[in-house]
Amino acid sequence: MNEVVMEAENCKQIISALLKYEPWLIALAGALFTICSVYFGHWLSLRMHNKRADALEVGFDNEIRLLKEYFQAWLKDLVDEFENPVRSSYSGFTPVDMSCIDSLVVELIAANRLLTKDQRSLILNLKSKINGIPKKDHQRDEATTWYDQKEAFNVPTPCTARLIIDTVEIISYLSRYIDSGKKFSLEDDSQWEDHASLAFSEAGIEYKQELWGRVIVHGPENS
């Protein structure tokens, strides 16, 4: 019985001591809560920032893939038109909207996901190459003739060849970027045959050296 009384007294003393330091404990708890809140808020903000930056990078890569798919599809048409210039119809270049890629680049920079020098150079080169295609496509339209007897167009192969050369170069560089990402480099020792072989393969076209030989005589200096 005495032991129970002693234990009760000890508990009272402990509680009394805690109550004596209650303001200090409350202040400490408040400080710890504030620190934890600030840390959690910073962690949450950083996590959301990184998720947004990751989503921007995925969006940028998807736009590059869509661009590559468009030119792969057009390359198939161009090769067929080169090999069979007399035909009932032929393809034309559909203007490519690069504004989405430009916007994503700006957003990536704002998110501190900077593009490498070679990536930026790739985009500038692509825009320059793509912006030059409508003029060449228009020249092909003007040079195309109509055969009344055959009721068919005669699409000039030199004009088609120049469009093939541009398309091959675009597909080749886009493919290399997709494969290497941040490690992408414009500096390599690839020859035109290497670009053509890669582009044809990506587009699902059988690469024929004889065919490419007839194409490349019309460029690249004239493309």
PDB file of C-alpha atoms in Angstrom:
ATOM      1  CA  MET A   1       0.000   0.000   0.000  1.00  0.00           C
ATOM      2  CA  ASN A   2       2.842   2.367   0.870  1.00  0.00           C
ATOM      3  CA  GLU A   3       4.461   1.629  -2.463  1.00  0.00           C
ATOM      4  CA  VAL A   4       1.280   2.667  -4.271  1.00  0.00           C
ATOM      5  CA  VAL A   5       1.175   5.920  -2.364  1.00  0.00           C
ATOM      6  CA  MET A   6       4.832   6.589  -3.192  1.00  0.00           C
ATOM      7  CA  GLU A   7       4.234   5.952  -6.878  1.00  0.00           C
ATOM      8  CA  ALA A   8       1.300   8.342  -6.834  1.00  0.00           C
ATOM      9  CA  GLU A   9       3.419  11.007  -5.203  1.00  0.00           C
ATOM     10  CA  ASN A  10       6.138  10.528  -7.808  1.00  0.00           C
ATOM     11  CA  CYS A  11       3.629  10.947 -10.612  1.00  0.00           C
ATOM     12  CA  LYS A  12       2.356  14.160  -9.035  1.00  0.00           C
ATOM     13  CA  GLN A  13       5.877  15.493  -8.841  1.00  0.00           C
ATOM     14  CA  ILE A  14       6.574  14.668 -12.496  1.00  0.00           C
ATOM     15  CA  ILE A  15       3.326  16.292 -13.621  1.00  0.00           C
ATOM     16  CA  SER A  16       4.056  19.335 -11.487  1.00  0.00           C
ATOM     17  CA  ALA A  17       7.508  19.648 -13.043  1.00  0.00           C
ATOM     18  CA  LEU A  18       6.098  19.388 -16.560  1.00  0.00           C
ATOM     19  CA  LEU A  19       3.484  22.037 -15.791  1.00  0.00           C
ATOM     20  CA  LYS A  20       6.239  24.291 -14.517  1.00  0.00           C
ATOM     21  CA  TYR A  21       7.920  24.155 -17.931  1.00  0.00           C
ATOM     22  CA  GLU A  22       4.693  24.161 -19.952  1.00  0.00           C
ATOM     23  CA  PRO A  23       5.332  27.525 -21.708  1.00  0.00           C
ATOM     24  CA  TRP A  24       8.790  26.388 -22.769  1.00  0.00           C
ATOM     25  CA  LEU A  25       7.453  23.079 -24.103  1.00  0.00           C
ATOM     26  CA  ILE A  26       4.689  24.832 -26.005  1.00  0.00           C
ATOM     27  CA  ALA A  27       7.210  27.202 -27.588  1.00  0.00           C
ATOM     28  CA  LEU A  28       9.479  24.309 -28.541  1.00  0.00           C
ATOM     29  CA  ALA A  29       6.601  22.384 -30.060  1.00  0.00           C
ATOM     30  CA  GLY A  30       5.527  25.480 -32.011  1.00  0.00           C
ATOM     31  CA  ALA A  31       9.048  25.996 -33.338  1.00  0.00           C
ATOM     32  CA  LEU A  32       9.340  22.365 -34.382  1.00  0.00           C
ATOM     33  CA  PHE A  33       5.955  22.539 -36.118  1.00  0.00           C
ATOM     34  CA  THR A  34       6.968  25.691 -37.991  1.00  0.00           C
ATOM     35  CA  ILE A  35      10.250  24.125 -39.126  1.00  0.00           C
ATOM     36  CA  CYS A  36       8.461  20.968 -40.264  1.00  0.00           C
ATOM     37  CA  SER A  37       5.826  23.026 -42.102  1.00  0.00           C
ATOM     38  CA  VAL A  38       8.448  25.088 -43.912  1.00  0.00           C
ATOM     39  CA  TYR A  39      10.434  21.976 -44.847  1.00  0.00           C
ATOM     40  CA  PHE A  40       7.313  20.139 -46.043  1.00  0.00           C
ATOM     41  CA  GLY A  41       6.170  23.167 -48.042  1.00  0.00           C
ATOM     42  CA  HIS A  42       9.584  23.477 -49.681  1.00  0.00           C
ATOM     43  CA  TRP A  43       9.687  19.743 -50.432  1.00  0.00           C
ATOM     44  CA  LEU A  44       6.180  19.842 -51.901  1.00  0.00           C
ATOM     45  CA  SER A  45       6.988  22.915 -54.024  1.00  0.00           C
ATOM     46  CA  LEU A  46      10.220  21.325 -55.284  1.00  0.00           C
ATOM     47  CA  ARG A  47       8.411  18.082 -56.069  1.00  0.00           C
ATOM     48  CA  MET A  48       5.725  19.906 -58.059  1.00  0.00           C
ATOM     49  CA  HIS A  49       8.396  21.937 -59.876  1.00  0.00           C
ATOM     50  CA  ASN A  50      10.285  18.773 -60.860  1.00  0.00           C
ATOM     51  CA  LYS A  51       7.086  17.019 -61.960  1.00  0.00           C
ATOM     52  CA  ARG A  52       6.190  19.991 -64.159  1.00  0.00           C
ATOM     53  CA  ALA A  53       9.716  20.102 -65.616  1.00  0.00           C
ATOM     54  CA  ASP A  54       9.580  16.348 -66.307  1.00  0.00           C
ATOM     55  CA  ALA A  55       6.209  16.787 -68.034  1.00  0.00           C
ATOM     56  CA  LEU A  56       7.651  19.595 -70.179  1.00  0.00           C
ATOM     57  CA  GLU A  57      10.564  17.392 -71.247  1.00  0.00           C
ATOM     58  CA  VAL A  58       8.161  14.578 -72.150  1.00  0.00           C
ATOM     59  CA  GLY A  59       6.037  17.055 -74.114  1.00  0.00           C
ATOM     60  CA  PHE A  60       9.098  18.340 -75.965  1.00  0.00           C
ATOM     61  CA  ASP A  61      10.219  14.805 -76.863  1.00  0.00           C
ATOM     62  CA  ASN A  62       6.701  13.960 -78.049  1.00  0.00           C
ATOM     63  CA  GLU A  63       6.668  16.983 -80.367  1.00  0.00           C
ATOM     64  CA  ILE A  64      10.019  15.876 -81.814  1.00  0.00           C
ATOM     65  CA  ARG A  65       8.597  12.391 -82.423  1.00  0.00           C
ATOM     66  CA  LEU A  66       5.483  13.805 -84.115  1.00  0.00           C
ATOM     67  CA  LEU A  67       7.694  15.916 -86.364  1.00  0.00           C
ATOM     68  CA  LYS A  68       9.758  12.866 -87.261  1.00  0.00           C
ATOM     69  CA  GLU A  69       6.644  10.794 -87.996  1.00  0.00           C
ATOM     70  CA  TYR A  70       5.300  13.478 -90.344  1.00  0.00           C
ATOM     71  CA  PHE A  71       8.492  13.580 -92.405  1.00  0.00           C
ATOM     72  CA  GLN A  72       8.770   9.783 -92.406  1.00  0.00           C
ATOM     73  CA  ALA A  73       5.309   9.552 -93.955  1.00  0.00           C
ATOM     74  CA  TRP A  74       6.135  12.228 -96.518  1.00  0.00           C
ATOM     75  CA  LEU A  75       9.430  10.554 -97.415  1.00  0.00           C
ATOM     76  CA  LYS A  76       7.497   7.448 -98.469  1.00  0.00           C
ATOM     77  CA  ASP A  77       5.391   9.551-100.849  1.00  0.00           C
ATOM     78  CA  LEU A  78       8.402  11.421-102.218  1.00  0.00           C
ATOM     79  CA  VAL A  79      10.385   8.255-102.944  1.00  0.00           C
ATOM     80  CA  ASP A  80       7.405   6.753-104.761  1.00  0.00           C
ATOM     81  CA  GLU A  81       6.960   9.970-106.762  1.00  0.00           C
ATOM     82  CA  PHE A  82      10.665   9.969-107.630  1.00  0.00           C
ATOM     83  CA  GLU A  83      10.532   6.402-108.923  1.00  0.00           C
ATOM     84  CA  ASN A  84       7.150   6.878-110.618  1.00  0.00           C
ATOM     85  CA  PRO A  85       7.004  10.511-111.783  1.00  0.00           C
ATOM     86  CA  VAL A  86       4.062  10.039-114.158  1.00  0.00           C
ATOM     87  CA  ARG A  87       1.024   9.687-111.919  1.00  0.00           C
ATOM     88  CA  SER A  88      -2.554  10.753-111.329  1.00  0.00           C
ATOM     89  CA  SER A  89      -1.713  12.725-108.193  1.00  0.00           C
ATOM     90  CA  TYR A  90       1.241  13.707-106.055  1.00  0.00           C
ATOM     91  CA  SER A  91       1.898  14.902-102.537  1.00  0.00           C
ATOM     92  CA  GLY A  92       2.506  18.394-101.242  1.00  0.00           C
ATOM     93  CA  PHE A  93       4.145  19.849 -98.172  1.00  0.00           C
ATOM     94  CA  THR A  94       1.821  20.650 -95.285  1.00  0.00           C
ATOM     95  CA  PRO A  95       3.147  23.597 -93.239  1.00  0.00           C
ATOM     96  CA  VAL A  96       4.639  22.461 -89.944  1.00  0.00           C
ATOM     97  CA  ASP A  97       3.779  24.472 -86.839  1.00  0.00           C
ATOM     98  CA  MET A  98       6.955  24.871 -84.772  1.00  0.00           C
ATOM     99  CA  SER A  99       5.348  27.266 -82.277  1.00  0.00           C
ATOM    100  CA  CYS A 100       4.592  24.472 -79.809  1.00  0.00           C
ATOM    101  CA  ILE A 101       8.256  23.431 -79.744  1.00  0.00           C
ATOM    102  CA  ASP A 102       9.292  27.074 -79.308  1.00  0.00           C
ATOM    103  CA  SER A 103       6.880  27.467 -76.377  1.00  0.00           C
ATOM    104  CA  LEU A 104       8.128  24.275 -74.733  1.00  0.00           C
ATOM    105  CA  VAL A 105      11.729  25.468 -75.048  1.00  0.00           C
ATOM    106  CA  VAL A 106      10.822  28.711 -73.259  1.00  0.00           C
ATOM    107  CA  GLU A 107       8.986  26.784 -70.532  1.00  0.00           C
ATOM    108  CA  LEU A 108      11.920  24.405 -70.091  1.00  0.00           C
ATOM    109  CA  ILE A 109      14.314  27.319 -69.661  1.00  0.00           C
ATOM    110  CA  ALA A 110      11.971  28.843 -67.064  1.00  0.00           C
ATOM    111  CA  ALA A 111      11.940  25.474 -65.257  1.00  0.00           C
ATOM    112  CA  ASN A 112      15.755  25.465 -65.234  1.00  0.00           C
ATOM    113  CA  ARG A 113      15.913  22.555 -67.690  1.00  0.00           C
ATOM    114  CA  LEU A 114      18.280  24.163 -70.148  1.00  0.00           C
ATOM    115  CA  LEU A 115      18.834  22.669 -73.574  1.00  0.00           C
ATOM    116  CA  THR A 116      22.403  21.899 -74.555  1.00  0.00           C
ATOM    117  CA  LYS A 117      24.177  23.954 -77.201  1.00  0.00           C
ATOM    118  CA  ASP A 118      23.770  21.148 -79.750  1.00  0.00           C
ATOM    119  CA  GLN A 119      20.068  20.777 -78.948  1.00  0.00           C
ATOM    120  CA  ARG A 120      19.501  24.490 -79.501  1.00  0.00           C
ATOM    121  CA  SER A 121      21.516  24.354 -82.734  1.00  0.00           C
ATOM    122  CA  LEU A 122      19.438  21.382 -83.875  1.00  0.00           C
ATOM    123  CA  ILE A 123      16.190  23.325 -83.415  1.00  0.00           C
ATOM    124  CA  LEU A 124      17.557  26.360 -85.256  1.00  0.00           C
ATOM    125  CA  ASN A 125      18.807  24.183 -88.122  1.00  0.00           C
ATOM    126  CA  LEU A 126      15.490  22.331 -88.306  1.00  0.00           C
ATOM    127  CA  LYS A 127      13.515  25.562 -88.480  1.00  0.00           C
ATOM    128  CA  SER A 128      15.789  26.884 -91.215  1.00  0.00           C
ATOM    129  CA  LYS A 129      15.559  23.659 -93.218  1.00  0.00           C
ATOM    130  CA  ILE A 130      11.780  23.333 -92.780  1.00  0.00           C
ATOM    131  CA  ASN A 131      11.161  26.996 -93.634  1.00  0.00           C
ATOM    132  CA  GLY A 132      12.980  26.448 -96.935  1.00  0.00           C
ATOM    133  CA  ILE A 133      10.830  23.492 -98.003  1.00  0.00           C
ATOM    134  CA  PRO A 134       7.671  25.417 -99.105  1.00  0.00           C
ATOM    135  CA  LYS A 135       9.693  27.296-101.737  1.00  0.00           C
ATOM    136  CA  LYS A 136      11.104  24.059-103.165  1.00  0.00           C
ATOM    137  CA  ASP A 137       7.687  22.424-103.043  1.00  0.00           C
ATOM    138  CA  HIS A 138       6.224  25.411-104.930  1.00  0.00           C
ATOM    139  CA  GLN A 139       8.978  25.154-107.530  1.00  0.00           C
ATOM    140  CA  ARG A 140       8.046  21.510-108.040  1.00  0.00           C
ATOM    141  CA  ASP A 141       4.399  22.468-108.514  1.00  0.00           C
ATOM    142  CA  GLU A 142       5.355  25.024-111.163  1.00  0.00           C
ATOM    143  CA  ALA A 143       7.594  22.540-112.972  1.00  0.00           C
ATOM    144  CA  THR A 144       5.004  19.726-112.929  1.00  0.00           C
ATOM    145  CA  THR A 145       3.259  19.220-116.264  1.00  0.00           C
ATOM    146  CA  TRP A 146      -0.023  17.588-117.244  1.00  0.00           C
ATOM    147  CA  TYR A 147      -0.242  14.908-119.933  1.00  0.00           C
ATOM    148  CA  ASP A 148      -3.642  15.093-121.604  1.00  0.00           C
ATOM    149  CA  GLN A 149      -3.160  11.807-123.432  1.00  0.00           C
ATOM    150  CA  LYS A 150      -2.239   9.931-120.258  1.00  0.00           C
ATOM    151  CA  GLU A 151      -4.422  12.064-118.030  1.00  0.00           C
ATOM    152  CA  ALA A 152      -1.578  12.181-115.567  1.00  0.00           C
ATOM    153  CA  PHE A 153       0.959  14.528-114.034  1.00  0.00           C
ATOM    154  CA  ASN A 154       4.643  14.376-114.839  1.00  0.00           C
ATOM    155  CA  VAL A 155       6.388  15.292-111.580  1.00  0.00           C
ATOM    156  CA  PRO A 156       9.977  16.451-112.252  1.00  0.00           C
ATOM    157  CA  THR A 157      12.420  14.089-110.522  1.00  0.00           C
ATOM    158  CA  PRO A 158      15.119  16.748-109.841  1.00  0.00           C
ATOM    159  CA  CYS A 159      12.635  18.779-107.756  1.00  0.00           C
ATOM    160  CA  THR A 160      11.440  15.674-105.944  1.00  0.00           C
ATOM    161  CA  ALA A 161      15.048  14.651-105.290  1.00  0.00           C
ATOM    162  CA  ARG A 162      15.814  17.959-103.555  1.00  0.00           C
ATOM    163  CA  LEU A 163      12.817  17.486-101.281  1.00  0.00           C
ATOM    164  CA  ILE A 164      13.955  13.931-100.516  1.00  0.00           C
ATOM    165  CA  ILE A 165      17.409  15.192 -99.540  1.00  0.00           C
ATOM    166  CA  ASP A 166      15.968  17.745 -97.119  1.00  0.00           C
ATOM    167  CA  THR A 167      13.562  15.191 -95.664  1.00  0.00           C
ATOM    168  CA  VAL A 168      16.312  12.595 -95.231  1.00  0.00           C
ATOM    169  CA  GLU A 169      18.494  15.069 -93.353  1.00  0.00           C
ATOM    170  CA  ILE A 170      15.631  16.112 -91.063  1.00  0.00           C
ATOM    171  CA  ILE A 171      14.664  12.513 -90.219  1.00  0.00           C
ATOM    172  CA  SER A 172      18.279  11.502 -89.616  1.00  0.00           C
ATOM    173  CA  TYR A 173      18.968  14.269 -87.112  1.00  0.00           C
ATOM    174  CA  LEU A 174      15.617  13.829 -85.367  1.00  0.00           C
ATOM    175  CA  SER A 175      16.270  10.090 -85.021  1.00  0.00           C
ATOM    176  CA  ARG A 176      19.697  10.691 -83.561  1.00  0.00           C
ATOM    177  CA  TYR A 177      18.275  13.216 -81.097  1.00  0.00           C
ATOM    178  CA  ILE A 178      15.554  10.808 -79.948  1.00  0.00           C
ATOM    179  CA  ASP A 179      18.141   8.063 -79.431  1.00  0.00           C
ATOM    180  CA  SER A 180      20.702  10.193 -77.561  1.00  0.00           C
ATOM    181  CA  GLY A 181      18.707  12.983 -75.849  1.00  0.00           C
ATOM    182  CA  LYS A 182      20.958  15.259 -73.786  1.00  0.00           C
ATOM    183  CA  LYS A 183      24.012  13.521 -75.252  1.00  0.00           C
ATOM    184  CA  PHE A 184      23.015  14.534 -78.774  1.00  0.00           C
ATOM    185  CA  SER A 185      25.830  16.056 -80.805  1.00  0.00           C
ATOM    186  CA  LEU A 186      25.747  17.701 -84.215  1.00  0.00           C
ATOM    187  CA  GLU A 187      29.383  16.832 -84.741  1.00  0.00           C
ATOM    188  CA  ASP A 188      29.791  13.432 -86.335  1.00  0.00           C
ATOM    189  CA  ASP A 189      31.424  11.886 -89.366  1.00  0.00           C
ATOM    190  CA  SER A 190      28.210  10.618 -90.967  1.00  0.00           C
ATOM    191  CA  GLN A 191      28.125  10.688 -94.762  1.00  0.00           C
ATOM    192  CA  TRP A 192      25.033  11.360 -96.879  1.00  0.00           C
ATOM    193  CA  GLU A 193      24.685   7.613 -97.429  1.00  0.00           C
ATOM    194  CA  ASP A 194      24.529   7.153 -93.645  1.00  0.00           C
ATOM    195  CA  HIS A 195      21.797   9.783 -93.323  1.00  0.00           C
ATOM    196  CA  ALA A 196      19.836   8.211 -96.176  1.00  0.00           C
ATOM    197  CA  SER A 197      20.167   4.661 -94.868  1.00  0.00           C
ATOM    198  CA  LEU A 198      18.976   5.713 -91.407  1.00  0.00           C
ATOM    199  CA  ALA A 199      16.085   7.832 -92.703  1.00  0.00           C
ATOM    200  CA  PHE A 200      14.879   5.147 -95.101  1.00  0.00           C
ATOM    201  CA  SER A 201      15.026   2.541 -92.339  1.00  0.00           C
ATOM    202  CA  GLU A 202      13.083   4.759 -89.916  1.00  0.00           C
ATOM    203  CA  ALA A 203      10.432   5.363 -92.597  1.00  0.00           C
ATOM    204  CA  GLY A 204      10.150   1.661 -93.400  1.00  0.00           C
ATOM    205  CA  ILE A 205      11.593   2.043 -96.904  1.00  0.00           C
ATOM    206  CA  GLU A 206      14.106  -0.342 -98.430  1.00  0.00           C
ATOM    207  CA  TYR A 207      17.363   1.543 -98.919  1.00  0.00           C
ATOM    208  CA  LYS A 208      18.791   1.101-102.424  1.00  0.00           C
ATOM    209  CA  GLN A 209      22.197   2.560-103.114  1.00  0.00           C
ATOM    210  CA  GLU A 210      21.370   2.883-106.816  1.00  0.00           C
ATOM    211  CA  LEU A 211      18.243   4.899-106.025  1.00  0.00           C
ATOM    212  CA  TRP A 212      20.073   7.155-103.588  1.00  0.00           C
ATOM    213  CA  GLY A 213      22.782   7.701-106.182  1.00  0.00           C
ATOM    214  CA  ARG A 214      20.165   9.090-108.572  1.00  0.00           C
ATOM    215  CA  VAL A 215      18.772  11.319-105.814  1.00  0.00           C
ATOM    216  CA  ILE A 216      21.979  12.777-104.426  1.00  0.00           C
ATOM    217  CA  VAL A 217      23.204  14.046-107.819  1.00  0.00           C
ATOM    218  CA  HIS A 218      20.633  16.817-107.384  1.00  0.00           C
ATOM    219  CA  GLY A 219      22.124  18.010-104.088  1.00  0.00           C
ATOM    220  CA  PRO A 220      22.980  18.816-101.405  1.00  0.00           C
ATOM    221  CA  GLU A 221      24.549  21.970-102.822  1.00  0.00           C
ATOM    222  CA  ASN A 222      21.457  22.395-104.997  1.00  0.00           C
ATOM    223  CA  SER A 223      18.944  21.286-102.358  1.00  0.00           C
TER     224      SER A 223
END
